[in-house]
Each structure stands twice: as structure tokens, then as C-alpha cells.
Amino acid sequence: ALLTSFILHPMLQSWDGVDEAWAATVGICVVELILLLLILCRALQSAITICIAEEGSYRRWYSVQYVFWKSIPELTSYSAMRLLHFVTPSVLKADGAKFYRNSKTRWGVHGKCLVARKWLKFVLTRLFCLGIGIDAFLFKVRQANS
């Protein structure tokens, strides 16, 4: 795995007898588990909100919608390769256009610092999705070939 090996290589140089391919495989698995835990935590947060929010409140119904329309479908087909969805040209173009529109209208009134921070987050998250998604894809291709 490309990115995982690049990140883990400096850390593993001091360890004798550690196979970098094995470490990269473990790295991909750890990233998948962390992302899965984040999805589970968000679903649990929504479930708790459903239980404690006032009956008929917006927060309660938003949480119900989130659990049934977002969390459950994400958990049924979870894979780190799904991160590649966010860097496909059509999604990247649509999200970039939305960010551009928001930076001109909604965020523009709050100053250039907020706009720069939002764009930096957008670019960094897409680069993260690209790196981890490609690593997961290559890991699964290697797994299928062996």
C-alpha cells in the first residue's frame, strides 16, 4: 500500500524484523476500523439524541432520519474503498462548485480566514480520501491475487 508504507516506513526503520508489507496491511486495517468506529459513534450519538430529545423536536427527527437514511446504509456496505467516491470527477466537481458558491455568499461575510480554513479542510480531506482509498483498493487487489 503506497501511502501507508510511506507513513509507516520512518517508524518501522528502528524495528528489526518487521515486514513493511505486513505493516502496511495492518495500517489499512487500522484506518478502516477507526473510520468504522467514527460511523458507529455518530450512529450511537443519534440514537441517544432520539431517546433524550423532546418529543416532536427537530433534533429528534433529524436523528431518526440520520440513523435510518445514512448510518444503517453506510454500515451495511462499509469499506475504506468507498472513500474513492469523494474523489471521483463528478463528485469532486459538484462539491467544489458548492464550496465555491458558499465561499462567495455564505462564508464570505465571516472573513477570509474562515473561507481559507474551509477550503484547506476540503482539499486535505479529499487528499486523505484519495490516499486511503487507493491504498485500500491496492490492498484488496493484492489480497485477491494471492
mmCIF file of N, CA and C in Angstrom, residues 9 21 24 27 45 58 73 75 90 101 112 120 128:
data_model
loop_
_atom_site.group_PDB
_atom_site.id
_atom_site.type_symbol
_atom_site.label_atom_id
_atom_site.label_comp_id
_atom_site.label_asym_id
_atom_site.label_seq_id
_atom_site.Cartn_x
_atom_site.Cartn_y
_atom_site.Cartn_z
ATOM 1 N N HIS A 9 7.008 3.779 7.058
ATOM 2 C CA HIS A 9 8.421 3.473 6.823
ATOM 3 C C HIS A 9 9.361 4.120 7.846
ATOM 4 N N ALA A 21 5.358 -4.714 4.194
ATOM 5 C CA ALA A 21 4.083 -5.059 3.545
ATOM 6 C C ALA A 21 3.047 -5.449 4.595
ATOM 7 N N ALA A 24 1.953 -2.293 6.380
ATOM 8 C CA ALA A 24 1.033 -1.508 5.559
ATOM 9 C C ALA A 24 -0.362 -2.127 5.586
ATOM 10 N N GLY A 27 -1.844 -1.255 8.761
ATOM 11 C CA GLY A 27 -2.212 0.168 8.731
ATOM 12 C C GLY A 27 -3.553 0.404 8.058
ATOM 13 N N GLN A 45 -24.562 8.403 18.863
ATOM 14 C CA GLN A 45 -24.931 9.758 19.277
ATOM 15 C C GLN A 45 -26.349 10.095 18.807
ATOM 16 N N TYR A 58 -37.118 19.012 16.339
ATOM 17 C CA TYR A 58 -36.351 18.901 15.102
ATOM 18 C C TYR A 58 -35.157 17.979 15.292
ATOM 19 N N PRO A 73 -27.376 2.453 6.110
ATOM 20 C CA PRO A 73 -26.819 2.126 4.791
ATOM 21 C C PRO A 73 -25.289 2.161 4.741
ATOM 22 N N LEU A 75 -23.254 1.436 7.200
ATOM 23 C CA LEU A 75 -22.740 0.273 7.922
ATOM 24 C C LEU A 75 -22.968 -1.034 7.167
ATOM 25 N N SER A 90 -17.012 13.605 -10.972
ATOM 26 C CA SER A 90 -18.346 14.217 -10.873
ATOM 27 C C SER A 90 -18.623 14.730 -9.464
ATOM 28 N N ARG A 101 -19.450 28.411 -4.369
ATOM 29 C CA ARG A 101 -20.654 29.215 -4.139
ATOM 30 C C ARG A 101 -20.741 29.671 -2.687
ATOM 31 N N LYS A 112 -12.070 36.240 5.380
ATOM 32 C CA LYS A 112 -11.235 35.397 4.533
ATOM 33 C C LYS A 112 -10.616 34.234 5.297
ATOM 34 N N LEU A 120 -9.095 24.753 2.908
ATOM 35 C CA LEU A 120 -7.996 23.888 3.324
ATOM 36 C C LEU A 120 -8.532 22.544 3.813
ATOM 37 N N PHE A 128 -6.840 13.014 1.691
ATOM 38 C CA PHE A 128 -6.893 11.865 2.598
ATOM 39 C C PHE A 128 -7.745 10.755 1.991
#
